[in-house]
Short mmCIF file of C-alpha atoms and ligand atoms in Angstrom, two decimals:
data_model
loop_
_atom_site.label_atom_id
_atom_site.label_comp_id
_atom_site.label_asym_id
_atom_site.label_seq_id
_atom_site.Cartn_x
_atom_site.Cartn_y
_atom_site.Cartn_z
CA MET A 1 24.49 6.47 1.69
CA PRO A 2 21.60 6.98 3.49
CA HIS A 3 20.47 4.66 6.38
CA ILE A 4 17.28 4.54 6.62
CA ALA A 5 14.91 2.80 9.51
CA ILE A 6 10.93 1.62 8.57
CA ILE A 7 9.00 0.66 11.18
CA GLY A 8 6.20 -1.32 10.23
CA SER A 9 6.49 -3.98 7.71
CA GLY A 10 3.10 -3.84 6.21
CA PRO A 11 1.87 -2.26 2.40
CA ALA A 12 3.00 1.44 3.74
CA GLY A 13 6.43 -0.17 4.89
CA TYR A 14 7.72 -1.61 2.07
CA TYR A 15 6.47 0.31 -0.53
CA THR A 16 8.52 3.09 0.93
CA ALA A 17 11.34 0.60 0.51
CA GLU A 18 10.76 -0.14 -3.01
CA ALA A 19 10.99 3.44 -3.19
CA ALA A 20 14.30 4.02 -1.40
CA GLN A 21 15.37 1.42 -3.56
CA LYS A 22 14.57 3.62 -6.53
CA GLN A 23 15.53 6.63 -5.55
CA TRP A 24 19.48 5.86 -4.33
CA GLY A 25 19.74 2.30 -6.39
CA ASP A 26 22.13 -0.27 -4.21
CA ASP A 27 23.34 3.33 -2.21
CA VAL A 28 20.91 3.42 0.45
CA ARG A 29 20.40 0.69 3.71
CA VAL A 30 17.20 0.23 4.34
CA ASP A 31 15.72 -2.37 8.02
CA VAL A 32 12.42 -2.31 7.41
CA PHE A 33 11.29 -3.73 11.63
CA ASP A 34 8.38 -5.12 12.53
CA GLN A 35 6.85 -5.96 16.69
CA LEU A 36 5.60 -9.06 14.80
CA PRO A 37 7.56 -12.13 13.63
CA VAL A 38 6.07 -12.37 10.34
CA PRO A 39 6.31 -9.54 7.72
CA TYR A 40 3.17 -7.53 5.08
CA GLY A 41 0.76 -5.95 8.25
CA LEU A 42 -2.86 -5.83 7.58
CA ILE A 43 -2.05 -7.94 4.44
CA ARG A 44 -1.77 -10.84 7.18
CA THR A 45 -3.71 -9.73 9.33
CA GLY A 46 -6.71 -7.80 8.13
CA VAL A 47 -7.18 -8.57 3.99
CA ALA A 48 -9.79 -11.47 5.32
CA PRO A 49 -8.94 -14.69 4.36
CA ASP A 50 -11.26 -15.28 1.54
CA HIS A 51 -9.69 -12.71 -0.64
CA GLN A 52 -6.72 -14.55 -1.03
CA SER A 53 -5.56 -12.91 -4.11
CA ILE A 54 -5.44 -9.32 -2.27
CA LYS A 55 -3.21 -11.08 -0.43
CA GLY A 56 -0.65 -11.65 -3.32
CA VAL A 57 0.22 -8.36 -3.59
CA SER A 58 2.75 -9.72 -0.85
CA ARG A 59 5.05 -11.08 -3.50
CA ARG A 60 5.68 -7.27 -5.04
CA TYR A 61 7.23 -7.07 -1.28
CA GLU A 62 8.80 -9.89 -1.08
CA LYS A 63 10.81 -8.92 -4.18
CA THR A 64 11.93 -5.59 -2.56
CA ALA A 65 12.59 -7.75 0.92
CA LEU A 66 14.59 -10.56 -0.69
CA THR A 67 17.34 -7.48 -2.20
CA GLU A 68 20.70 -7.03 -0.29
CA ASN A 69 20.42 -3.55 0.26
CA VAL A 70 16.90 -3.88 2.35
CA ARG A 71 16.64 -6.21 5.54
CA PHE A 72 13.92 -6.93 7.41
CA VAL A 73 14.29 -6.69 11.17
CA GLY A 74 10.97 -8.70 12.79
CA ASN A 75 9.81 -9.22 16.22
CA VAL A 76 11.30 -5.91 17.52
CA THR A 77 9.09 -3.71 19.27
CA VAL A 78 10.05 0.02 18.45
CA GLY A 79 8.95 1.51 22.24
CA LYS A 80 9.60 -1.07 24.19
CA ASP A 81 12.84 -2.64 22.82
CA VAL A 82 14.14 0.35 20.56
CA SER A 83 12.84 4.09 21.32
CA VAL A 84 12.65 6.05 18.64
CA ALA A 85 15.26 8.16 19.84
CA GLU A 86 17.66 5.42 20.06
CA LEU A 87 16.85 4.41 16.18
CA GLN A 88 17.10 8.09 15.58
CA GLN A 89 20.53 8.06 17.12
CA LEU A 90 21.62 5.34 14.56
CA TYR A 91 19.53 6.44 11.38
CA ASP A 92 19.19 9.15 8.73
CA ALA A 93 15.32 9.11 8.68
CA VAL A 94 13.74 6.98 10.62
CA VAL A 95 9.83 5.85 9.11
CA LEU A 96 6.46 5.09 11.27
CA ALA A 97 4.77 2.69 8.79
CA THR A 98 3.28 1.61 12.09
CA GLY A 99 -0.31 1.91 10.54
CA ALA A 100 -3.61 2.17 12.91
CA PRO A 101 -4.07 -1.04 14.40
CA ASN A 102 -6.64 -0.16 17.48
CA ASP A 103 -9.89 0.14 17.56
CA LYS A 104 -11.99 3.46 17.34
CA MET A 105 -14.27 3.23 20.70
CA LEU A 106 -18.18 3.57 20.04
CA GLY A 107 -18.56 5.66 23.30
CA LEU A 108 -21.67 4.30 23.98
CA PRO A 109 -22.91 2.60 27.19
CA GLY A 110 -22.88 -0.70 27.76
CA GLU A 111 -20.23 -1.19 24.93
CA ASP A 112 -17.86 -3.13 27.49
CA LEU A 113 -20.64 -6.37 27.69
CA ALA A 114 -19.30 -9.57 27.21
CA ASN A 115 -19.12 -10.79 23.06
CA VAL A 116 -19.45 -6.97 22.06
CA TYR A 117 -16.21 -5.78 20.26
CA GLY A 118 -14.12 -3.99 18.04
CA SER A 119 -13.40 -5.07 14.26
CA ALA A 120 -9.44 -4.80 15.43
CA SER A 121 -9.65 -7.64 17.56
CA PHE A 122 -12.22 -9.41 15.85
CA VAL A 123 -11.04 -9.63 12.29
CA GLY A 124 -7.38 -10.60 14.85
CA TRP A 125 -9.29 -13.25 15.64
CA TYR A 126 -10.31 -15.17 12.60
CA ASN A 127 -6.92 -13.59 10.91
CA GLY A 128 -5.31 -15.28 13.50
CA HIS A 129 -3.28 -12.04 15.05
CA PRO A 130 -0.94 -13.15 18.01
CA GLU A 131 -2.59 -10.38 20.17
CA PHE A 132 -6.05 -11.86 19.49
CA ALA A 133 -6.48 -14.99 18.08
CA ARG A 134 -7.72 -16.49 21.73
CA LEU A 135 -10.70 -13.99 21.50
CA ASP A 136 -12.97 -17.08 21.48
CA PRO A 137 -16.33 -14.96 20.75
CA ASP A 138 -19.63 -17.15 21.40
CA LEU A 139 -21.34 -17.62 17.97
CA SER A 140 -23.94 -19.95 19.47
CA GLY A 141 -26.52 -17.32 19.60
CA LYS A 142 -28.68 -16.58 16.63
CA HIS A 143 -28.82 -12.72 16.24
CA ALA A 144 -25.34 -10.63 14.92
CA VAL A 145 -25.28 -7.03 14.91
CA VAL A 146 -22.23 -5.57 12.64
CA ILE A 147 -22.04 -1.26 12.78
CA GLY A 148 -20.60 0.13 10.16
CA MET A 149 -21.28 1.01 6.71
CA GLY A 150 -17.88 0.01 4.82
CA ASN A 151 -15.64 -2.73 3.60
CA VAL A 152 -14.60 -3.83 6.79
CA ALA A 153 -18.40 -4.26 7.88
CA LEU A 154 -18.81 -6.68 5.01
CA ASP A 155 -15.97 -8.50 5.38
CA VAL A 156 -17.46 -9.39 8.77
CA ALA A 157 -21.13 -10.47 7.90
CA ARG A 158 -19.75 -12.50 5.01
CA ILE A 159 -17.65 -14.86 7.65
CA LEU A 160 -20.08 -14.85 9.48
CA ALA A 161 -22.65 -15.90 7.29
CA LYS A 162 -20.36 -18.79 5.02
CA THR A 163 -20.23 -22.57 5.10
CA GLU A 164 -16.57 -24.73 4.78
CA THR A 165 -17.32 -25.09 1.50
CA GLU A 166 -17.39 -21.13 0.77
CA PHE A 167 -13.78 -21.09 2.91
CA SER A 168 -11.95 -23.61 1.33
CA GLY A 169 -8.74 -22.28 -0.63
CA SER A 170 -8.92 -19.41 1.99
CA ASP A 171 -6.55 -19.06 4.77
CA ILE A 172 -8.69 -18.87 8.23
CA VAL A 173 -7.04 -19.49 10.70
CA GLY A 174 -8.38 -23.62 12.11
CA HIS A 175 -9.99 -22.65 15.79
CA ALA A 176 -12.27 -19.40 14.21
CA LEU A 177 -13.33 -21.82 10.93
CA GLN A 178 -14.49 -24.51 13.63
CA LYS A 179 -16.57 -21.67 15.41
CA LEU A 180 -18.12 -20.13 12.38
CA ILE A 181 -19.46 -22.70 10.77
CA ASN A 182 -20.73 -24.16 13.59
CA SER A 183 -22.53 -21.06 14.62
CA GLY A 184 -26.05 -20.31 15.51
CA ILE A 185 -26.33 -17.03 13.67
CA GLU A 186 -29.33 -16.77 11.54
CA LYS A 187 -29.59 -13.07 11.21
CA ILE A 188 -26.59 -10.22 10.47
CA THR A 189 -28.03 -6.50 11.06
CA ILE A 190 -25.78 -4.54 9.53
CA LEU A 191 -26.24 -0.62 10.86
CA GLY A 192 -25.81 2.47 9.55
CA ARG A 193 -26.07 6.21 10.58
CA ARG A 194 -26.79 7.27 7.34
CA GLY A 195 -27.93 5.77 4.03
CA PRO A 196 -27.50 4.01 0.55
CA HIS A 197 -26.40 6.86 -1.15
CA GLN A 198 -23.73 7.09 2.40
CA ILE A 199 -22.38 3.94 1.99
CA MET A 200 -18.51 3.31 1.65
CA MET A 201 -19.15 -0.05 0.59
CA THR A 202 -17.11 -1.06 -3.03
CA PRO A 203 -19.75 -2.60 -5.36
CA LYS A 204 -17.46 -6.02 -5.75
CA GLU A 205 -17.35 -6.41 -1.67
CA LEU A 206 -21.37 -5.82 -2.28
CA GLY A 207 -21.86 -8.23 -4.54
CA GLU A 208 -20.30 -11.18 -2.85
CA LEU A 209 -23.20 -11.19 -0.42
CA GLY A 210 -25.31 -11.47 -3.43
CA ASN A 211 -24.05 -15.67 -3.51
CA LEU A 212 -23.30 -16.33 -0.37
CA GLU A 213 -24.48 -20.25 0.20
CA ARG A 214 -26.86 -19.70 2.75
CA ALA A 215 -27.17 -16.48 3.58
CA SER A 216 -29.23 -14.21 1.74
CA PRO A 217 -29.13 -10.19 1.97
CA ARG A 218 -32.38 -8.09 2.43
CA VAL A 219 -33.19 -4.30 1.68
CA ASP A 220 -36.03 -2.52 2.74
CA ARG A 221 -37.29 -1.04 -0.49
CA SER A 222 -38.31 1.84 1.32
CA ASP A 223 -35.14 3.09 2.97
CA LEU A 224 -33.66 3.41 -0.99
CA PRO A 225 -33.55 7.45 -2.38
CA ASP A 226 -35.59 7.69 -5.78
CA GLU A 227 -33.28 5.96 -8.44
CA ALA A 228 -33.35 9.20 -10.66
CA GLU A 229 -31.22 10.40 -7.75
CA ASP A 230 -28.66 7.77 -8.29
CA ALA A 231 -27.45 9.19 -11.22
CA LEU A 232 -25.87 12.52 -9.73
CA LEU A 233 -23.24 9.76 -7.81
CA GLU A 234 -19.35 9.25 -8.24
CA PRO A 235 -19.99 5.37 -10.51
CA GLY A 236 -18.33 3.50 -7.67
CA LEU A 237 -20.50 4.28 -4.87
CA ARG A 238 -24.03 4.15 -7.99
CA LYS A 239 -22.65 0.85 -8.63
CA SER A 240 -22.96 -0.31 -4.66
CA VAL A 241 -25.88 1.48 -4.52
CA THR A 242 -27.33 -0.26 -7.79
CA GLN A 243 -26.44 -3.72 -5.77
CA LEU A 244 -28.25 -2.45 -2.65
CA ARG A 245 -30.85 -2.29 -5.38
CA SER A 246 -30.61 -5.62 -6.29
CA PHE A 247 -31.21 -7.22 -2.56
CA ALA A 248 -33.76 -4.87 -2.35
CA ALA A 249 -35.51 -6.72 -5.29
CA ILE A 250 -34.80 -10.70 -3.80
CA PRO A 251 -38.43 -11.78 -3.59
CA GLU A 252 -39.79 -13.47 -0.10
CA ASP A 253 -39.22 -16.79 -1.47
CA MET A 254 -35.68 -17.10 -2.19
CA HIS A 255 -35.13 -15.22 1.47
CA ALA A 256 -37.23 -18.36 2.60
CA GLU A 257 -34.89 -20.66 1.15
CA LYS A 258 -31.51 -19.65 2.95
CA LYS A 259 -30.52 -20.25 6.66
CA ILE A 260 -29.56 -16.93 7.87
CA GLU A 261 -30.67 -13.51 6.81
CA ILE A 262 -28.05 -10.29 5.86
CA GLU A 263 -30.44 -6.90 6.86
CA PHE A 264 -29.47 -3.85 5.64
CA ASP A 265 -30.19 -1.34 8.41
CA PHE A 266 -30.38 2.23 7.48
CA PHE A 267 -30.53 5.54 9.23
CA ALA A 268 -30.17 3.76 12.27
CA SER A 269 -27.77 4.96 15.14
CA PRO A 270 -26.55 2.83 17.94
CA VAL A 271 -27.10 4.09 21.12
CA ALA A 272 -26.71 1.36 24.17
CA MET A 273 -25.51 -2.05 24.40
CA GLU A 274 -28.00 -3.53 26.69
CA GLY A 275 -27.52 -7.09 28.55
CA SER A 276 -26.62 -8.30 31.92
CA GLY A 277 -23.23 -8.83 31.82
CA LYS A 278 -23.16 -10.19 27.89
CA VAL A 279 -24.80 -8.16 25.33
CA GLU A 280 -28.41 -8.85 24.82
CA SER A 281 -29.64 -6.04 22.48
CA VAL A 282 -28.54 -2.97 20.93
CA ARG A 283 -30.70 0.03 21.07
CA VAL A 284 -30.82 2.36 18.18
CA GLU A 285 -32.35 5.59 17.22
CA ARG A 286 -33.98 6.21 14.17
CA THR A 287 -32.20 9.39 12.19
CA GLU A 288 -32.34 11.00 8.98
CA VAL A 289 -29.72 12.78 6.73
CA LYS A 290 -29.64 16.49 6.28
CA ALA A 291 -26.51 18.11 4.35
CA GLY A 292 -25.26 14.67 4.49
CA ARG A 293 -24.85 13.77 8.07
CA ALA A 294 -27.70 11.88 10.71
CA VAL A 295 -29.97 13.70 12.87
CA ARG A 296 -31.46 11.65 15.56
CA THR A 297 -35.52 11.80 15.12
CA GLY A 298 -36.42 10.83 18.56
CA GLU A 299 -38.26 7.13 17.55
CA SER A 300 -35.99 4.30 18.95
CA TYR A 301 -36.21 0.86 18.78
CA SER A 302 -34.04 -2.56 20.09
CA ILE A 303 -32.14 -5.31 18.25
CA PRO A 304 -31.67 -8.26 19.57
CA ALA A 305 -27.81 -9.19 19.53
CA ASP A 306 -25.80 -12.16 20.97
CA VAL A 307 -22.45 -10.73 19.26
CA VAL A 308 -22.13 -7.03 18.31
CA VAL A 309 -18.98 -6.18 15.87
CA ALA A 310 -18.38 -2.65 15.58
CA CYS A 311 -16.23 -1.31 12.11
CA ILE A 312 -16.06 2.44 12.74
CA GLY A 313 -12.73 2.57 12.01
CA TYR A 314 -8.82 3.07 13.73
CA ARG A 315 -6.51 4.70 15.43
CA THR A 316 -2.61 4.74 15.77
CA SER A 317 -0.73 3.35 19.03
CA PRO A 318 0.78 6.59 20.06
CA ILE A 319 4.54 6.35 20.66
CA THR A 320 6.55 7.55 23.35
CA GLY A 321 8.27 10.54 22.58
CA VAL A 322 6.66 11.03 19.51
CA PRO A 323 3.64 14.24 18.31
CA PHE A 324 0.45 12.96 18.23
CA ASP A 325 -2.82 13.75 17.18
CA ASP A 326 -5.26 13.09 19.54
CA ARG A 327 -8.16 14.43 17.58
CA ALA A 328 -7.41 12.37 14.44
CA GLY A 329 -5.60 9.30 16.01
CA ARG A 330 -2.60 9.77 13.96
CA PHE A 331 1.07 11.22 14.42
CA ALA A 332 0.74 14.60 13.93
CA ASN A 333 2.85 15.95 10.80
CA ASP A 334 2.85 17.67 7.96
CA GLU A 335 2.99 15.68 4.70
CA GLY A 336 4.70 12.72 6.38
CA ARG A 337 7.24 15.04 7.76
CA ILE A 338 6.74 14.73 11.79
CA LEU A 339 10.27 15.98 12.99
CA THR A 340 13.79 17.03 11.44
CA GLY A 341 14.50 12.90 10.31
CA LEU A 342 11.42 11.51 11.91
CA TYR A 343 8.57 10.79 9.24
CA CYS A 344 5.49 8.60 8.97
CA VAL A 345 3.75 6.81 6.15
CA GLY A 346 0.78 5.18 5.60
CA TRP A 347 -1.98 4.99 8.04
CA ALA A 348 0.34 6.28 10.92
CA ARG A 349 0.37 9.26 8.22
CA ARG A 350 -3.21 10.19 7.52
CA GLY A 351 -5.63 7.70 8.81
CA PRO A 352 -7.24 4.52 8.45
CA SER A 353 -8.10 5.26 4.30
CA GLY A 354 -7.90 3.70 1.02
CA THR A 355 -6.89 0.89 -0.50
CA ILE A 356 -3.66 -1.14 -0.28
CA GLY A 357 -3.04 0.64 -3.54
CA THR A 358 -2.63 4.08 -1.76
CA ASN A 359 -0.14 3.49 -0.01
CA ARG A 360 2.27 3.46 -2.56
CA PRO A 361 1.99 6.87 -3.81
CA ASP A 362 1.81 7.62 -0.33
CA GLY A 363 5.55 5.95 0.18
CA PHE A 364 6.92 7.39 -2.77
CA GLY A 365 6.29 10.67 -2.00
CA LEU A 366 7.53 9.98 1.28
CA ILE A 367 10.51 9.17 -0.27
CA GLU A 368 10.92 12.76 -2.73
CA LYS A 369 10.69 14.48 1.42
CA ILE A 370 13.29 12.14 2.50
CA ALA A 371 16.08 13.08 -0.62
CA GLU A 372 14.97 16.76 -0.01
CA ASP A 373 15.46 16.81 3.68
CA ILE A 374 19.28 14.80 3.02
CA ASP A 375 20.18 17.48 0.15
CA ALA A 376 18.71 20.60 2.13
CA GLY A 377 21.62 18.79 4.51
CA LEU A 378 18.88 18.93 7.26
CA LEU A 379 19.85 15.73 8.31
CA GLY A 380 23.68 16.10 8.02
CA PRO A 381 25.93 15.73 8.73
CA ALA A 382 26.43 13.34 11.52
CA LYS A 383 27.58 9.84 10.23
CA ARG A 384 25.10 7.75 11.38
CA LYS A 385 25.59 3.43 11.82
CA GLY A 386 22.70 2.29 10.30
CA ARG A 387 22.30 -1.39 10.97
CA SER A 388 25.85 -2.21 12.20
CA GLY A 389 25.29 -0.14 15.20
CA PHE A 390 21.76 -1.43 15.25
CA ASP A 391 23.46 -5.12 15.45
CA GLU A 392 25.21 -4.14 18.46
CA LEU A 393 22.27 -2.91 20.30
CA VAL A 394 20.88 -6.09 19.37
CA LYS A 395 23.64 -8.08 21.34
CA GLU A 396 23.23 -5.91 23.92
CA ARG A 397 19.88 -6.91 24.82
CA GLY A 398 19.64 -9.85 23.67
CA LEU A 399 16.82 -9.48 21.48
CA ASP A 400 15.91 -12.21 19.29
CA VAL A 401 14.84 -10.62 15.99
CA VAL A 402 13.88 -12.67 13.05
CA THR A 403 15.21 -12.48 9.56
CA PHE A 404 13.17 -12.48 6.60
CA GLN A 405 15.52 -16.06 5.72
CA ASP A 406 14.08 -16.70 9.06
CA TRP A 407 10.41 -15.72 8.33
CA LYS A 408 10.62 -17.92 5.20
CA LYS A 409 11.01 -21.34 7.53
CA ILE A 410 8.06 -19.66 9.13
CA GLU A 411 5.91 -19.44 5.82
CA GLU A 412 6.71 -22.96 5.13
CA ALA A 413 5.87 -24.72 8.23
CA GLU A 414 3.11 -23.26 7.55
CA ALA A 415 2.30 -24.19 4.57
CA ALA A 416 3.20 -27.69 5.68
CA ALA A 417 0.65 -27.94 8.06
CA ALA A 418 -2.03 -26.37 5.77
CA ARG A 419 -5.36 -28.01 5.64
CA GLU A 420 -6.30 -28.99 1.79
CA GLY A 421 -6.82 -26.75 -0.68
CA SER A 422 -5.49 -23.82 1.72
CA PRO A 423 -2.37 -22.39 1.45
CA ARG A 424 -0.86 -21.90 4.99
CA GLU A 425 -2.55 -22.59 8.77
CA LYS A 426 -0.97 -19.41 10.29
CA PHE A 427 1.02 -19.80 13.91
CA ILE A 428 -1.04 -17.73 16.27
CA ASP A 429 1.56 -17.48 18.66
CA ILE A 430 5.02 -15.14 18.52
CA GLU A 431 6.35 -18.35 20.55
CA ALA A 432 4.86 -21.13 17.88
CA MET A 433 6.41 -18.84 14.63
CA ILE A 434 9.99 -18.12 16.66
CA SER A 435 10.19 -22.01 16.98
CA ALA A 436 9.60 -22.23 13.38
CA ALA A 437 11.83 -19.89 12.03
CA ASN A 438 14.93 -21.76 13.91
C1 LIG B 1 -10.17 -6.06 8.22
C2 LIG B 1 -9.17 -5.07 6.60
C3 LIG B 1 -9.74 -5.37 5.90
C4 LIG B 1 -9.15 -4.99 4.46
N1 LIG B 1 -9.32 -5.33 3.30
C5 LIG B 1 -9.00 -4.56 2.48
C6 LIG B 1 -8.86 -5.18 0.80
O1 LIG B 1 -9.03 -6.41 0.82
N2 LIG B 1 -8.26 -4.38 0.30
C7 LIG B 1 -7.05 -2.94 -0.21
O2 LIG B 1 -7.35 -2.60 -1.07
N3 LIG B 1 -7.60 -2.81 1.55
C8 LIG B 1 -7.75 -3.44 2.19
N4 LIG B 1 -7.50 -3.17 3.87
C9 LIG B 1 -6.65 -1.70 4.21
C10 LIG B 1 -5.32 -2.41 3.97
O3 LIG B 1 -5.23 -3.32 4.87
C11 LIG B 1 -4.49 -1.12 4.20
O4 LIG B 1 -4.49 0.17 3.53
C12 LIG B 1 -3.20 -1.19 4.68
O5 LIG B 1 -2.96 -2.55 5.59
C13 LIG B 1 -2.33 -0.20 5.25
O6 LIG B 1 -0.55 -0.31 5.54
P1 LIG B 1 0.21 0.54 6.96
O7 LIG B 1 1.47 0.09 6.66
O8 LIG B 1 -0.11 1.63 6.55
O9 LIG B 1 -0.54 -0.15 8.19
P2 LIG B 1 -0.47 -1.89 8.46
O10 LIG B 1 -0.40 -2.93 7.59
O11 LIG B 1 -1.17 -2.20 9.25
O12 LIG B 1 0.56 -2.22 8.80
C14 LIG B 1 2.26 -1.87 10.00
C15 LIG B 1 2.50 -2.31 10.28
O13 LIG B 1 3.56 -1.66 11.47
C16 LIG B 1 4.07 -3.20 12.82
N5 LIG B 1 3.76 -2.22 14.24
C17 LIG B 1 2.72 -1.50 14.40
N6 LIG B 1 3.40 -0.92 15.56
C18 LIG B 1 5.27 -1.52 15.69
C19 LIG B 1 5.99 -0.94 16.37
N7 LIG B 1 5.52 -0.22 17.90
N8 LIG B 1 7.28 -1.30 16.20
C20 LIG B 1 7.31 -2.71 15.45
N9 LIG B 1 6.53 -2.06 14.23
C21 LIG B 1 4.93 -1.85 14.66
C22 LIG B 1 2.59 -3.59 12.51
O14 LIG B 1 2.56 -5.48 13.35
C23 LIG B 1 2.03 -3.91 11.45
O15 LIG B 1 2.91 -5.36 10.46
C24 LIG B 1 -8.45 -3.49 4.78
C25 LIG B 1 -8.03 -3.22 6.33
C26 LIG B 1 -8.72 -3.80 7.17
C27 LIG B 1 -8.65 -3.12 8.63
#
């Protein structure tokens, strides 16, 4: 009976647990660890609070979590409360599904000015991640700049633009809701180094910007390539570009009806954040796209910026003793294999790409590899203690482990505290989560 430890309870962690059940049925024991007392990773703390149907995927993970041979071990940080080496003594296979929680840095002068954030912290703030819930961004100014041309940039721009009514039914945390609906923001600039044909935005998410109560998207017609060239794009991107074309056709008087303008500034590479103490503007250099790459032209200008959110990607947190690919910002691995008995999956394996669903084949593929390694005798013959061994360690160290049943109590308490129409008001402190569990 293989004993498997999965570190991280996000999509990659739970799809891997599901795959282990499919592979071995009742003849496997899986412990899914998380540093937080609550499961599901970015489904809870990343996916936008106004996209509840997407968050519904957690019901599938709950089905896996509630089976006898899978257990949730929350409030345990691997690398701090217990080391990877210790887990390897106890479990036949240790799978790192720890995601990519750290912001990639812009590497620009002025990046450390106040009110310049990476999307991990800004999104974590409005989604109630305990590490970022107290970020307290200043949204009193008129100008917001969002850097990046992917869906996370769209999430951030949309959240900055929505009204209170538009947040109904969402689980945005109370403190963020108040600040956002009372913000002074009148202009949101989305900056992209390349052009409309190089965006990573999907049509549905882009389309949402066209239906906001108090905001209107603006695209400069002259930034759009010849329409005939759209035919060469893959269908999803072509739809997104069509959406941009419809934004470019919005008449001036319709823009004027809305308080907030969301402007797409293409061919614009940020080169510095400027301001004294706090950000006041972003210095930008014009680019041209040559062979798919942005090349700076030397022409530069400044955009007023009272708050900046950089949505340019993420990196995995290194863990002591685990080989790390610093350039790629994830664990060094060969299709999920790191060292004998040590594996990685999801964003920790491939970096921050793809959708939630991309993690499913990733998890299933990894379990096939673990099964191959077991069959090849690579993980034996030592009889490992698995979860009973970990329970001894919990007693020895006095760890305050949160079980799945405890999480259900936290979930109930969050539902009971919800605003009208909202599914939950999240706890933003680990202590509050634990006391609700008890
Ligand atoms: C802002 C944002 C919005 C997104 N919106 C969408 C969307 O709308 N639709 C979509 O399809 N995809 C979306 N995605 C992508 C999706 O969230 C990811 O594909 C997915 O969450 C990656 O899964 P993962 O399990 O690899 O990582 P994660 O979901 O990040 O899970 C990692 C887990 O590991 C835990 N962990 C980390 N380190 C440790 C440690 N040392 N010890 C114990 N536990 C640890 C973390 O607490 C976390 O629970 C979004 C991503 C972001 C950032």
